[in-house]
Coordinates of C-alpha atoms and ligand atoms in Angstrom, one line a residue:
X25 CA -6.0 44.2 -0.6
X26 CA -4.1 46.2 2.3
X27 CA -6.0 44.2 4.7
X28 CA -5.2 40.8 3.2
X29 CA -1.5 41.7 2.8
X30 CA -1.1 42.3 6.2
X31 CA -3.1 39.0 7.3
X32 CA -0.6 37.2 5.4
X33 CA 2.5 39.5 7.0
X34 CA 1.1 38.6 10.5
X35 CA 0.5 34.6 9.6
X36 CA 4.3 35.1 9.0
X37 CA 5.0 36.6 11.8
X38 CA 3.1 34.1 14.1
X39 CA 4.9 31.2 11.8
X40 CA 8.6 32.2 12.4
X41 CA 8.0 33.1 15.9
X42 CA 6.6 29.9 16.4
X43 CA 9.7 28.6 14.6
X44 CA 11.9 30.4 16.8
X45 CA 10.5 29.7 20.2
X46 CA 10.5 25.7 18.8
X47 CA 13.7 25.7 17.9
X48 CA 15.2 27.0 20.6
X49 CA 13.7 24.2 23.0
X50 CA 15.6 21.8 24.1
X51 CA 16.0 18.4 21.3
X52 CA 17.3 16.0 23.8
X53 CA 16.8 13.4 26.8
X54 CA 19.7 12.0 28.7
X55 CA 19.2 8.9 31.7
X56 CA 19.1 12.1 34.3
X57 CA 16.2 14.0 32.8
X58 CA 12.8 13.3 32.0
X59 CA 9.5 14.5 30.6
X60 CA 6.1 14.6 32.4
X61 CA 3.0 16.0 31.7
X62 CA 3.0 19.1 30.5
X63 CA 6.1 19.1 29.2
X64 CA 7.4 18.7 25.5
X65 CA 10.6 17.6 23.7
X66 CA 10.8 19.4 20.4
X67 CA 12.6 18.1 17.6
X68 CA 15.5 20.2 16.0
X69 CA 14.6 22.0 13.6
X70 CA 11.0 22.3 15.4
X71 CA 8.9 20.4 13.1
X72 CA 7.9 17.7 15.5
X73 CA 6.7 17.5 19.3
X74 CA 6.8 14.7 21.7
X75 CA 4.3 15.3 24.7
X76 CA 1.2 14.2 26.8
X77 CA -2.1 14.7 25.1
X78 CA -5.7 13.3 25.2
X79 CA -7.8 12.3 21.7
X80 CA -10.5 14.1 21.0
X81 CA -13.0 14.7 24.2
X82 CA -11.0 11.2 26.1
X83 CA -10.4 12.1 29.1
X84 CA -7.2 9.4 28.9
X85 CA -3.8 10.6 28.8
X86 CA -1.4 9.7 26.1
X87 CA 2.5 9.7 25.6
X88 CA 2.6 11.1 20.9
X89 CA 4.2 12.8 18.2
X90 CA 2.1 15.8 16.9
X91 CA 3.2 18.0 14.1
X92 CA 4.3 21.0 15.6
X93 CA 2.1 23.6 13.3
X94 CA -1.1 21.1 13.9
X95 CA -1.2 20.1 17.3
X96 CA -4.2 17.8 16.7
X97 CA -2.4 16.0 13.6
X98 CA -1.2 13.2 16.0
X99 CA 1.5 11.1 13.8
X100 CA 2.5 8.5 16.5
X101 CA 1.4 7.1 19.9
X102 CA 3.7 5.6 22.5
X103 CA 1.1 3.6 25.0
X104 CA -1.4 3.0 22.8
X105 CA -3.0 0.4 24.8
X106 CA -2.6 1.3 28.3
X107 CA -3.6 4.7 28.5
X108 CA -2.6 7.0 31.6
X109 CA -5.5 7.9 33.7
X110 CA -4.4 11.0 34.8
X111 CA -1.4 13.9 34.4
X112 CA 1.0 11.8 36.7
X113 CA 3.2 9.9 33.3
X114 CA 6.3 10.1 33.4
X115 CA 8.7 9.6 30.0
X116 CA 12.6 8.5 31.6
X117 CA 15.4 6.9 29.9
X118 CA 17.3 4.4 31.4
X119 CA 21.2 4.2 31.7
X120 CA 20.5 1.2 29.4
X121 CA 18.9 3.4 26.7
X122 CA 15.3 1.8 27.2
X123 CA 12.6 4.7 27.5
X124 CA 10.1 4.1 29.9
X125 CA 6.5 5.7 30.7
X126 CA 5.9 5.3 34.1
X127 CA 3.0 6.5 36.5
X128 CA 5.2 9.0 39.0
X129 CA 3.1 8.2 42.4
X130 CA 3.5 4.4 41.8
X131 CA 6.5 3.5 39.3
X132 CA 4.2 1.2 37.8
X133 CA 5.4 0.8 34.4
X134 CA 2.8 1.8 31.7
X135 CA 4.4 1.5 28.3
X136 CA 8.1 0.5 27.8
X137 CA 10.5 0.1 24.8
X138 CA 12.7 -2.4 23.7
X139 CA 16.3 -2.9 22.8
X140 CA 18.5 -5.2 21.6
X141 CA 22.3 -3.7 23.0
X142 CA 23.1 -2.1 25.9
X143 CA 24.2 1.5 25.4
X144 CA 27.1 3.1 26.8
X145 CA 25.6 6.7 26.7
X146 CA 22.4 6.5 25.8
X147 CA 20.7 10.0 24.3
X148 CA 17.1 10.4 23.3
X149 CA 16.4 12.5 20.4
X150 CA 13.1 13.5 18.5
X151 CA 14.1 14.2 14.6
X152 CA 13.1 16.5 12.6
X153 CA 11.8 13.9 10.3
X154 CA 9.2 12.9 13.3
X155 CA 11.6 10.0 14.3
X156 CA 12.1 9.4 17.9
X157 CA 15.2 8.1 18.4
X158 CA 17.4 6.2 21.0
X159 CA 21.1 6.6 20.4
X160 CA 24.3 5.5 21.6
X161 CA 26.0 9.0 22.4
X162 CA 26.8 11.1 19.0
X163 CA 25.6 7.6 16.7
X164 CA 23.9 9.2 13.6
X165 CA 23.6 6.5 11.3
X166 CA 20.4 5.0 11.6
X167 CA 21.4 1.5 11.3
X168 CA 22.4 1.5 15.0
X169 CA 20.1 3.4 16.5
X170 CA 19.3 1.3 19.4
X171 CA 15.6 1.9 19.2
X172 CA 13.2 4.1 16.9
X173 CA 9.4 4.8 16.5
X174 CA 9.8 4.5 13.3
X175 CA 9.8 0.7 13.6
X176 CA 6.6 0.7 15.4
X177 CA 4.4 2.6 13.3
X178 CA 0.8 3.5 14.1
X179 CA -1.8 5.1 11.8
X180 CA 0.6 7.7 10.0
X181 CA 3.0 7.1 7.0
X182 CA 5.6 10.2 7.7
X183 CA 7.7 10.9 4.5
X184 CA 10.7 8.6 4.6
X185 CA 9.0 5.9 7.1
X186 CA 9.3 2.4 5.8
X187 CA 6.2 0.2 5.6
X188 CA 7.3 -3.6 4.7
X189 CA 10.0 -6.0 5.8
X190 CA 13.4 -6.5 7.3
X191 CA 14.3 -9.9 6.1
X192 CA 17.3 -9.7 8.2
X193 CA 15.9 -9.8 11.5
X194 CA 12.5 -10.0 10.7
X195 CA 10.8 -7.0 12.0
X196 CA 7.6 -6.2 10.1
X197 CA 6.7 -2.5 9.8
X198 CA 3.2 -1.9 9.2
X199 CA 0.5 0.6 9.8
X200 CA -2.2 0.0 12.3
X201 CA -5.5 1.9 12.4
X202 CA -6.7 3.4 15.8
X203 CA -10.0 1.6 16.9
X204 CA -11.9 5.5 17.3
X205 CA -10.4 9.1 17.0
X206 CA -10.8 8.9 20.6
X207 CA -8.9 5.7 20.9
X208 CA -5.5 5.0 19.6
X209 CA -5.3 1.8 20.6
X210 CA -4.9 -0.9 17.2
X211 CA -8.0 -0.9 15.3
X212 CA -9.4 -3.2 12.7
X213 CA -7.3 -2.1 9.4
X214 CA -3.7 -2.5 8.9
X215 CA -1.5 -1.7 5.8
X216 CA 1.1 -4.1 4.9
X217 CA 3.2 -6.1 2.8
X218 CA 2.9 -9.6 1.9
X219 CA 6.4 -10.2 0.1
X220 CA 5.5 -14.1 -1.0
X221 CA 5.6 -14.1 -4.3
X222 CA 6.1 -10.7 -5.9
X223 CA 5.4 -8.4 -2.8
X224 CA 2.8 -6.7 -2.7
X225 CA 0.5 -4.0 -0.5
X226 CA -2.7 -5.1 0.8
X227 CA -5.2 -3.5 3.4
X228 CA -5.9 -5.9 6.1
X229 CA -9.2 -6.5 8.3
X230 CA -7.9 -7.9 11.0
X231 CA -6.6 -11.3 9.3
X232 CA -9.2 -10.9 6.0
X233 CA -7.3 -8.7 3.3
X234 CA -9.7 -6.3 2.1
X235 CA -8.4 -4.2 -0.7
X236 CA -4.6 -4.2 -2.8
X237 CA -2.5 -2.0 -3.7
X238 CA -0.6 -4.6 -5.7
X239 CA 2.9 -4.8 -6.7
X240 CA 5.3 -2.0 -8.0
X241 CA 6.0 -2.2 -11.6
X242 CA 8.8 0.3 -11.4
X243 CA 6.8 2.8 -11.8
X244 CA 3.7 2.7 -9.3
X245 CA 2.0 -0.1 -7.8
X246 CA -0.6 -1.2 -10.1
X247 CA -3.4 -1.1 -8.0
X248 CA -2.8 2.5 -7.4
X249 CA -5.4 4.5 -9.2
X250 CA -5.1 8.5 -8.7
X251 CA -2.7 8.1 -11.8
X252 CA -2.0 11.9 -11.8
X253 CA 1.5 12.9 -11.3
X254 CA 1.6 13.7 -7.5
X255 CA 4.0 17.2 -7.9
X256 CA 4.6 16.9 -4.4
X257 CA 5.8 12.9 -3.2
X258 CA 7.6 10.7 -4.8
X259 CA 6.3 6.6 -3.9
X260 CA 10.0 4.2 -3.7
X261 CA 9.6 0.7 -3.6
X262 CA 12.8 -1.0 -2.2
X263 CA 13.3 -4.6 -2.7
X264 CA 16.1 -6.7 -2.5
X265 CA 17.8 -9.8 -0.2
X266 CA 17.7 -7.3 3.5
X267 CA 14.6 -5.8 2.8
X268 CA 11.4 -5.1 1.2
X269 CA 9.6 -2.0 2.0
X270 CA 7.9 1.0 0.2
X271 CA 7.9 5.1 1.3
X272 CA 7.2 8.2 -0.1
X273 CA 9.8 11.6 -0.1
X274 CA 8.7 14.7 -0.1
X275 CA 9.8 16.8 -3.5
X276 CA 9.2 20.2 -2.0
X277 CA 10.4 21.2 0.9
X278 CA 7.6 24.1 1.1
X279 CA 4.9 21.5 0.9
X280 CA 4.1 18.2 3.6
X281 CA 2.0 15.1 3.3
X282 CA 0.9 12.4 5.8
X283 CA -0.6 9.8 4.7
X284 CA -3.3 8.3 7.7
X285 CA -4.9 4.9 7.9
X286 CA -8.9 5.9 9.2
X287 CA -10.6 3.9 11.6
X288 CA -12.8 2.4 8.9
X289 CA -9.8 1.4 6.9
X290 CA -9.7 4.4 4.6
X291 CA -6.1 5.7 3.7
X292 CA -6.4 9.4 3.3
X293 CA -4.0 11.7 2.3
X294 CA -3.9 15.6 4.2
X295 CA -1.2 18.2 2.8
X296 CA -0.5 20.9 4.8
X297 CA -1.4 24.4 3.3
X298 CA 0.8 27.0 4.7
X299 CA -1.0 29.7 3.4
X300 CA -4.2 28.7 5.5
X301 CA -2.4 27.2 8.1
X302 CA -4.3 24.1 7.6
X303 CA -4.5 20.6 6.5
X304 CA -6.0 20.2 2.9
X305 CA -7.6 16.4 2.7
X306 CA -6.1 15.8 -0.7
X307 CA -6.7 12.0 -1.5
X308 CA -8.6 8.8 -0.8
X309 CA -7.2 5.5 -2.4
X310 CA -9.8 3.0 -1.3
X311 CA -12.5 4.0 -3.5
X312 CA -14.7 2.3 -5.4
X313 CA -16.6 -1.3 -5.2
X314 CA -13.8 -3.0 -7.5
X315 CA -11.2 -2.3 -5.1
X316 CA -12.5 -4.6 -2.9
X317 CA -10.1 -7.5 -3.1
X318 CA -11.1 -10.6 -5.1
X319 CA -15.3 -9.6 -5.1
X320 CA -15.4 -11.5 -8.4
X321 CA -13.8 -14.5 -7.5
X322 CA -11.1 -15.9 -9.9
X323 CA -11.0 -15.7 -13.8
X324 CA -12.9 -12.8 -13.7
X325 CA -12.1 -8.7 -14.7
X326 CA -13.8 -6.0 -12.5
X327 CA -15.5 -3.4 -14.2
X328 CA -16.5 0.1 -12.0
X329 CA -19.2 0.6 -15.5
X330 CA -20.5 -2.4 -16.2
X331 CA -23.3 -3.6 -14.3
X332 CA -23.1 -6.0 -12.9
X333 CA -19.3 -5.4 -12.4
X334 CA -18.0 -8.7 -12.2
X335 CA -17.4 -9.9 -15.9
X336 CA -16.0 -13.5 -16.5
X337 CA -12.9 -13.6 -18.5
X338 CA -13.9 -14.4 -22.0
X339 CA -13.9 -18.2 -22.3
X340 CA -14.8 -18.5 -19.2
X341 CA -18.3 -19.0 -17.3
X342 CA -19.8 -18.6 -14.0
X343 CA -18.8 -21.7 -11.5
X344 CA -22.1 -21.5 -9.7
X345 CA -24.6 -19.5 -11.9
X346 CA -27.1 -19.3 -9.6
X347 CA -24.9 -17.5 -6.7
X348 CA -23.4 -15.5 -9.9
X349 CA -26.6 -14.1 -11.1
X350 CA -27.9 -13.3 -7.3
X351 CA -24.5 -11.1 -7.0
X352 CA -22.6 -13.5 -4.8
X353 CA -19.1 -13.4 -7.8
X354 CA -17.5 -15.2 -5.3
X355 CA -16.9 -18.3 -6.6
X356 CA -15.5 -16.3 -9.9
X357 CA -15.6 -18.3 -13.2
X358 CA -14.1 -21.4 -14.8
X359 CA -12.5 -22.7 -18.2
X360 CA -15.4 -23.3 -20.9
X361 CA -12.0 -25.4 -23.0
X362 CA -9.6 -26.8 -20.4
X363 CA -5.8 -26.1 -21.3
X364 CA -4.1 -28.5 -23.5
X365 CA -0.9 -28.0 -21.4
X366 CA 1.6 -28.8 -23.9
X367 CA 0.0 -28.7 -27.5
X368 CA -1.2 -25.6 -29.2
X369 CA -2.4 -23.1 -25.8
X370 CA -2.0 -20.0 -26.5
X371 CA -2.7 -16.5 -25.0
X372 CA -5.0 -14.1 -24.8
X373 CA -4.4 -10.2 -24.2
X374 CA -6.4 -7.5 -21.8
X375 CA -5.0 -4.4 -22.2
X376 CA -4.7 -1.8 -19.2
X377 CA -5.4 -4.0 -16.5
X378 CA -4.4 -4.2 -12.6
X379 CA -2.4 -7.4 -12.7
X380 CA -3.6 -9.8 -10.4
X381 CA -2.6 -11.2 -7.0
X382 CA 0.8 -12.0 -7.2
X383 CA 1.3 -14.2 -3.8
X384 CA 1.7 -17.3 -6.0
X385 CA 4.1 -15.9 -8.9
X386 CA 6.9 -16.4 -10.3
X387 CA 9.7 -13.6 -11.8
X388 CA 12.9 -12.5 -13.5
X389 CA 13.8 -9.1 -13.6
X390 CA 16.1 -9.7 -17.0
X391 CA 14.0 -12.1 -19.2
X392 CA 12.4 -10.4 -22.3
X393 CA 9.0 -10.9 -22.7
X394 CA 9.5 -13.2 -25.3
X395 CA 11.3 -16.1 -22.9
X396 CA 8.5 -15.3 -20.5
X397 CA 6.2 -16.1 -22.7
X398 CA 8.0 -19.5 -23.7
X399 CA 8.5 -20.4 -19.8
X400 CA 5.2 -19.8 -19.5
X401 CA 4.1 -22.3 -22.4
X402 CA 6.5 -25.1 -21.1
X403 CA 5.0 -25.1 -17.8
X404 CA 1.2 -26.8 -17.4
X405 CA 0.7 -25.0 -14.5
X406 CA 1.5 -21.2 -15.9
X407 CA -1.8 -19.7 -16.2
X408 CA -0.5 -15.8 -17.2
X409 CA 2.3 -13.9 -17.9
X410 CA 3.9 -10.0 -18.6
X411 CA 6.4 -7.4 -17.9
X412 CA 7.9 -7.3 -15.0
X413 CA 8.7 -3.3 -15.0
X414 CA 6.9 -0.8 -17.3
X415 CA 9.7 1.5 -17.8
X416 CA 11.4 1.3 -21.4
X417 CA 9.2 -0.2 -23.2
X418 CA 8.8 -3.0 -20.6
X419 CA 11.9 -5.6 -19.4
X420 CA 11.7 -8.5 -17.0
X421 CA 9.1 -11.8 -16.9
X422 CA 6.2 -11.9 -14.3
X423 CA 4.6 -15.5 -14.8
X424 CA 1.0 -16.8 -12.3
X425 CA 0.2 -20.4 -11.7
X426 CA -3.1 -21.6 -11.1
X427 CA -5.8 -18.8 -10.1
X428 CA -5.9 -15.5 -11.7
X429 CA -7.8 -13.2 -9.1
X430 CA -8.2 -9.4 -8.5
X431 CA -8.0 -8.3 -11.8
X432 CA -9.8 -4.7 -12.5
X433 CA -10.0 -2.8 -15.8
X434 CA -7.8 0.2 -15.0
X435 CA -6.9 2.9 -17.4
X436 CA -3.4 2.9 -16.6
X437 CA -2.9 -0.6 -15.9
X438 CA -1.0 -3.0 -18.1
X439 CA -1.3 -5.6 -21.0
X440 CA -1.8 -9.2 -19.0
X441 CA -1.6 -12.3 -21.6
X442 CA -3.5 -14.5 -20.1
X443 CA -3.2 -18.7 -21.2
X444 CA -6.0 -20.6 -23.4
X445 CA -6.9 -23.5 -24.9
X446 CA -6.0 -23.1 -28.7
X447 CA -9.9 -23.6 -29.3
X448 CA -10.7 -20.7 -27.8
X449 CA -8.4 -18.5 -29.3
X450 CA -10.5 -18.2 -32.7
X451 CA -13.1 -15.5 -33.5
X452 CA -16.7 -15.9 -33.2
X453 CA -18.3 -16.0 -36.6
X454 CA -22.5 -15.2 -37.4
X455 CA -23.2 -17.3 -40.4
X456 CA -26.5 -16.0 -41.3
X457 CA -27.4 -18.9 -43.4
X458 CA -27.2 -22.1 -40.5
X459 CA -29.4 -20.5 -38.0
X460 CA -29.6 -23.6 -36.3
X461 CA -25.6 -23.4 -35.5
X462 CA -25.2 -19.7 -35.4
X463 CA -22.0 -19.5 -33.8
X464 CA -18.4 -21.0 -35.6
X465 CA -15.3 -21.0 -33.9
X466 CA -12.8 -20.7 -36.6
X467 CA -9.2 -20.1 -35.7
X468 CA -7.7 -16.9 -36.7
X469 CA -4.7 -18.3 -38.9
X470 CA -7.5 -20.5 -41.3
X471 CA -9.2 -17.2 -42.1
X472 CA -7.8 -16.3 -44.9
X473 CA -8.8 -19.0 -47.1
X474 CA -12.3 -19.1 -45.9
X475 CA -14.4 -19.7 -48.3
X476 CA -17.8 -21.8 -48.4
X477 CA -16.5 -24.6 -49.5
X478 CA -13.8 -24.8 -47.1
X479 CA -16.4 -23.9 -44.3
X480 CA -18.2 -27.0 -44.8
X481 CA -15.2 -28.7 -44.8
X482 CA -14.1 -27.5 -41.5
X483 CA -18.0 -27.8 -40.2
X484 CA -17.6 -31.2 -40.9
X485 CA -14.0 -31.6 -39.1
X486 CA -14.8 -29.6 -36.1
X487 CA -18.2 -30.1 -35.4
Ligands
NAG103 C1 6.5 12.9 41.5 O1 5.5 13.1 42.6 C2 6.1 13.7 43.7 C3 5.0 13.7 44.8 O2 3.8 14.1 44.3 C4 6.5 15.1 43.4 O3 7.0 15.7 44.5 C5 7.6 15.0 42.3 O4 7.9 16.3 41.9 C6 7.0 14.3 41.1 N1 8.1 14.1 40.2 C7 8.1 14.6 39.0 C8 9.3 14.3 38.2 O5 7.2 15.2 38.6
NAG104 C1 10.5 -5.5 21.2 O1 9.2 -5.5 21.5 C2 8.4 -6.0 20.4 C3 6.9 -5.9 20.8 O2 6.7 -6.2 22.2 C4 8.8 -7.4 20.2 O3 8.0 -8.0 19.1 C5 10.2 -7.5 19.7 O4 10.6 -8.8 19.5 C6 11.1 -6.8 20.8 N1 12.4 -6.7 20.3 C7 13.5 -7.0 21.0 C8 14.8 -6.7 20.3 O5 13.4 -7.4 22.2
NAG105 C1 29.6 14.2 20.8 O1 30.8 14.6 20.1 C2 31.4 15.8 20.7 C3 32.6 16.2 19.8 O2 32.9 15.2 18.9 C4 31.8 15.5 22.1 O3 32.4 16.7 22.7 C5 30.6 15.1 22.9 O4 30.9 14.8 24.2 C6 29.9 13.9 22.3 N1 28.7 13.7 23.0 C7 28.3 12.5 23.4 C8 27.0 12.4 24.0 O5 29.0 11.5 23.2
NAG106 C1 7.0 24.2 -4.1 O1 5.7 24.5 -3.6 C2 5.5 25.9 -3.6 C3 4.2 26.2 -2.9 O2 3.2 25.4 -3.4 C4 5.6 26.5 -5.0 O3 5.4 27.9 -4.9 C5 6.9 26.2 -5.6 O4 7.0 26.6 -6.9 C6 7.2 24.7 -5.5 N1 8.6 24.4 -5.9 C7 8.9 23.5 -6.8 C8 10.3 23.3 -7.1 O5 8.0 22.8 -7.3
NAG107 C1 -21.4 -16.6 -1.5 O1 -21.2 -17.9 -1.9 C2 -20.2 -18.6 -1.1 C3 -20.0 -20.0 -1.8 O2 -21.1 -20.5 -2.4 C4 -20.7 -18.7 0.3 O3 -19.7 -19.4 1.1 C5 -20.8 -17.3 0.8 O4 -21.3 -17.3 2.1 C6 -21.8 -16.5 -0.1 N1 -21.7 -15.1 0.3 C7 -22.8 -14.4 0.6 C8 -22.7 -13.0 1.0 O5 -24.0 -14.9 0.4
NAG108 C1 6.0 -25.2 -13.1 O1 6.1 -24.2 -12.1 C2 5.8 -24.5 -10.8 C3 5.8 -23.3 -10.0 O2 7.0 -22.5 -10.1 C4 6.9 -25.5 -10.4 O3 6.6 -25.9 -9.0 C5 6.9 -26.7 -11.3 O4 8.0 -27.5 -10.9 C6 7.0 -26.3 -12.7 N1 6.9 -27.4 -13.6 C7 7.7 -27.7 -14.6 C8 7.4 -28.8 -15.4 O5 8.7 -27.0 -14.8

């Protein structure tokens, strides 16, 4: 017990020196100075370091981030692509404010960045949020910061870093995957947002979307299937005219999270444990064979239990049931009654779903569910609708047109109403004594006055 308490007293120790002797380095850069190998820039209150390194056993030399605690936890790379050979970089800032890694023998320019104004007084600053920084003299607001790393992300969310969209000038922050753990350069996977349509998150190989985190419903995205309150980040989706982006916050100051992008496309979630002075690999979202976006092809519902997984919606059947029943759900499924359009569709409800791609759909954030569902009806080509948001009891219209894909069954999903032909909207009835036609389709309303008599009647009308 002794022994233990005084293991903990000394991690202490260690922890504030380290603290101490970080935050007493030096935070900024001016044109005049300059960083070179060997050398670090700490951030203010300590938690970050900017520096050389080289991945893994790479012999390559590398202007990063690492968190200060866990020098190996790289969070962002400046040259990721042109790699220094040897210990000669060399980080400057120019009186213009652009930062430049440069090879010290030669000046050849390795890596530079970019900015839009000229600065008068141009400062370079690592923040303690793990955002390098490029201001005009005492310029705190973020806005005008003339460049920042956090626009250029790599394979690290950081709490508070924007993945998504400035619609204003266009600027797309995404992650990128490195190709190796030795290699930072891009990878194959990237984590972005499409914002056609309702925006969405997607994981991207190369061009091919792979998996999807789907759209927020103002309370998670629904693709997102951990489900457990996280105690320790909070997810924001932001989405308006200037922007469209989503971030997490940290809700314990004690406690940190990173969220990294693996080389095979696997975002994984580490939390640092102070206590054990390590990171503790808490989640992995890409999981299971249903998260792989669209494997069933259209009109279909992915089941992780079922086997096979891919279920056609009901009234539907397999396009091509050859490819179907060899596995290949591509092609998905397609209407056994085609829609009536304006006379008599109706719809048809799957609880606790993940809502399909929403790239082509339509929304309102103050309809009722009601008027969504007549907008729906009054337009041919409206093939779903629901809730917009979750919260109270569910406000604001979500409406598809044409395919349905990407649907999963999803414990905490929501209710989808999805459109059919009035035919199809009946029950299926056994009538034990036509064996030859064994299965009616008898529309729910003409159920209660079901009698034999008025079966043969409808027999003769429908069949
Ligand atoms: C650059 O290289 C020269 C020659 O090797 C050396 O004298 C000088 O100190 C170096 N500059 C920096 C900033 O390291
Ligand atoms: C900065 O550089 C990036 C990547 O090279 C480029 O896409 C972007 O347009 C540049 N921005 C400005 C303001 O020049
Ligand atoms: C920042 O502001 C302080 C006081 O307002 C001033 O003394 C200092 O020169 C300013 N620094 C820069 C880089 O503009
Ligand atoms: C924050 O985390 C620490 C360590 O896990 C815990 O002891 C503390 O109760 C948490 N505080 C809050 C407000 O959740
Ligand atoms: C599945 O079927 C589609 C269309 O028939 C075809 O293009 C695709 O190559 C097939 N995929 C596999 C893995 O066989
Ligand atoms: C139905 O919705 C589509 C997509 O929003 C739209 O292009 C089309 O004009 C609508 N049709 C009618 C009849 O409103």
């Amino acid at each position: 017990m002794q022994a233990l308490r005084s293991f903990f007293m000394c991690l202490f120790f260690l922890f504030s020196l380290l603290r101490i002797s970080a935050a007493t380095a030096l935070g900024t850069i001016t044109p005049s100075g300059y960083i070179r190998d060997g050398e670090t820039l700490v951030s203010v209150g300590g938690s970050y370091e900017l520096g050389f390194f080289s991945p893994g056993k790479s012999k390559s030399r590398y202007l990063g981030i690492w968190y200060t605690d866990s020098t190996d936890a790289v969070v962002w790379v400046a040259n990721r692509e042109t790699p220094l050979g040897d210990s000669s970089g060399l980080l400057k800032l120019t009186e213009q404010g652009v930062l430049v890694l440069l090879v010290n023998s030669s000046n050849k320019i390795v890596w530079s960045s970019n900015s839009s104004r000229i600065a008068g007084n141009p400062v370079l600053q690592l923040l303690d949020s793990g955002n390098l920084v490029v201001q005009d003299g005492n310029e705190t607001n973020s806005d005008n910061f003339l460049w920042q790393s956090f626009d250029y992300l790599c394979d690290t969310l950081l709490p508070e870093m924007k993945i998504g969209w400035d619609l204003v000038t266009g600027l797309e922050r995404y992650l990128s995957s490195w190709k190796s753990t030795e290699d930072p350069a891009p990878g194959e996977f990237s984590v972005r947002i499409d914002y056609r349509g309702l925006p969405q998150t997607f994981v991207m190989k190369r061009a091919k979307k792979v998996g999807r985190g789907g759209s927020w419903n103002g309370l998670h995205l629904t693709g997102f299937s951990s489900g457990q309150p996280n105690p320790i980040s909070r997810i924001e989706f932001v989405w308006n005219k200037d922007e469209v982006y989503y971030q997490f916050r940290l809700l314990n100051r004690s406690v940190f999270q990173r969220l990294v992008l693996s080389p095979l496309g696997v975002s994984q979630r580490f939390t640092w444990e102070y206590q054990t002075h390590s990171w503790e690999f808490a989640s992995t979202l890409h999981e299971d064979r249903c998260e792989s976006y669209a494997l069933c092809g259209a009109y279909t519902i992915c089941k992780i239990n079922n086997s096979p997984i891919c279920v056609c919606l009901k009234g539907f059947v397999p396009k091509s049931p050859q490819d179907w029943n060899s596995g290949n759900w591509s092609d998905g499924c397609i209407r056994m009654t085609p829609l009536a359009c304006s006379h008599g569709d109706g719809f048809l409800t799957y609880n606790g779903v993940k809502l399909p791609d929403t790239s082509s759909s339509w929304y309102d954030k103050s309809m009722s569910l009601e008027q969504c569902k007549g907008l729906c009806l009054g337009n041919c080509s409206c093939t779903a609708y629901t809730n917009l948001d979750v919260r109270e009891g569910g406000t604001g219209c979500l409406l598809w047109f044409d395919n349905i894909i990407d649907i999963r069954e999803f414990t905490l999903g929501q209710d989808l109403y999805i459109r059919m032909a009035a035919a199809e909207l009946g029950i299926s009835y056994r009538f034990p004594f036509f064996p030859h036609r064994s299965i009616y389709t008898i529309r729910l309303n003409s159920l209660p006055e079901l009698s034999f008599q008025n079966f043969l009647a409808l027999e003769k009308t429908w069949l």
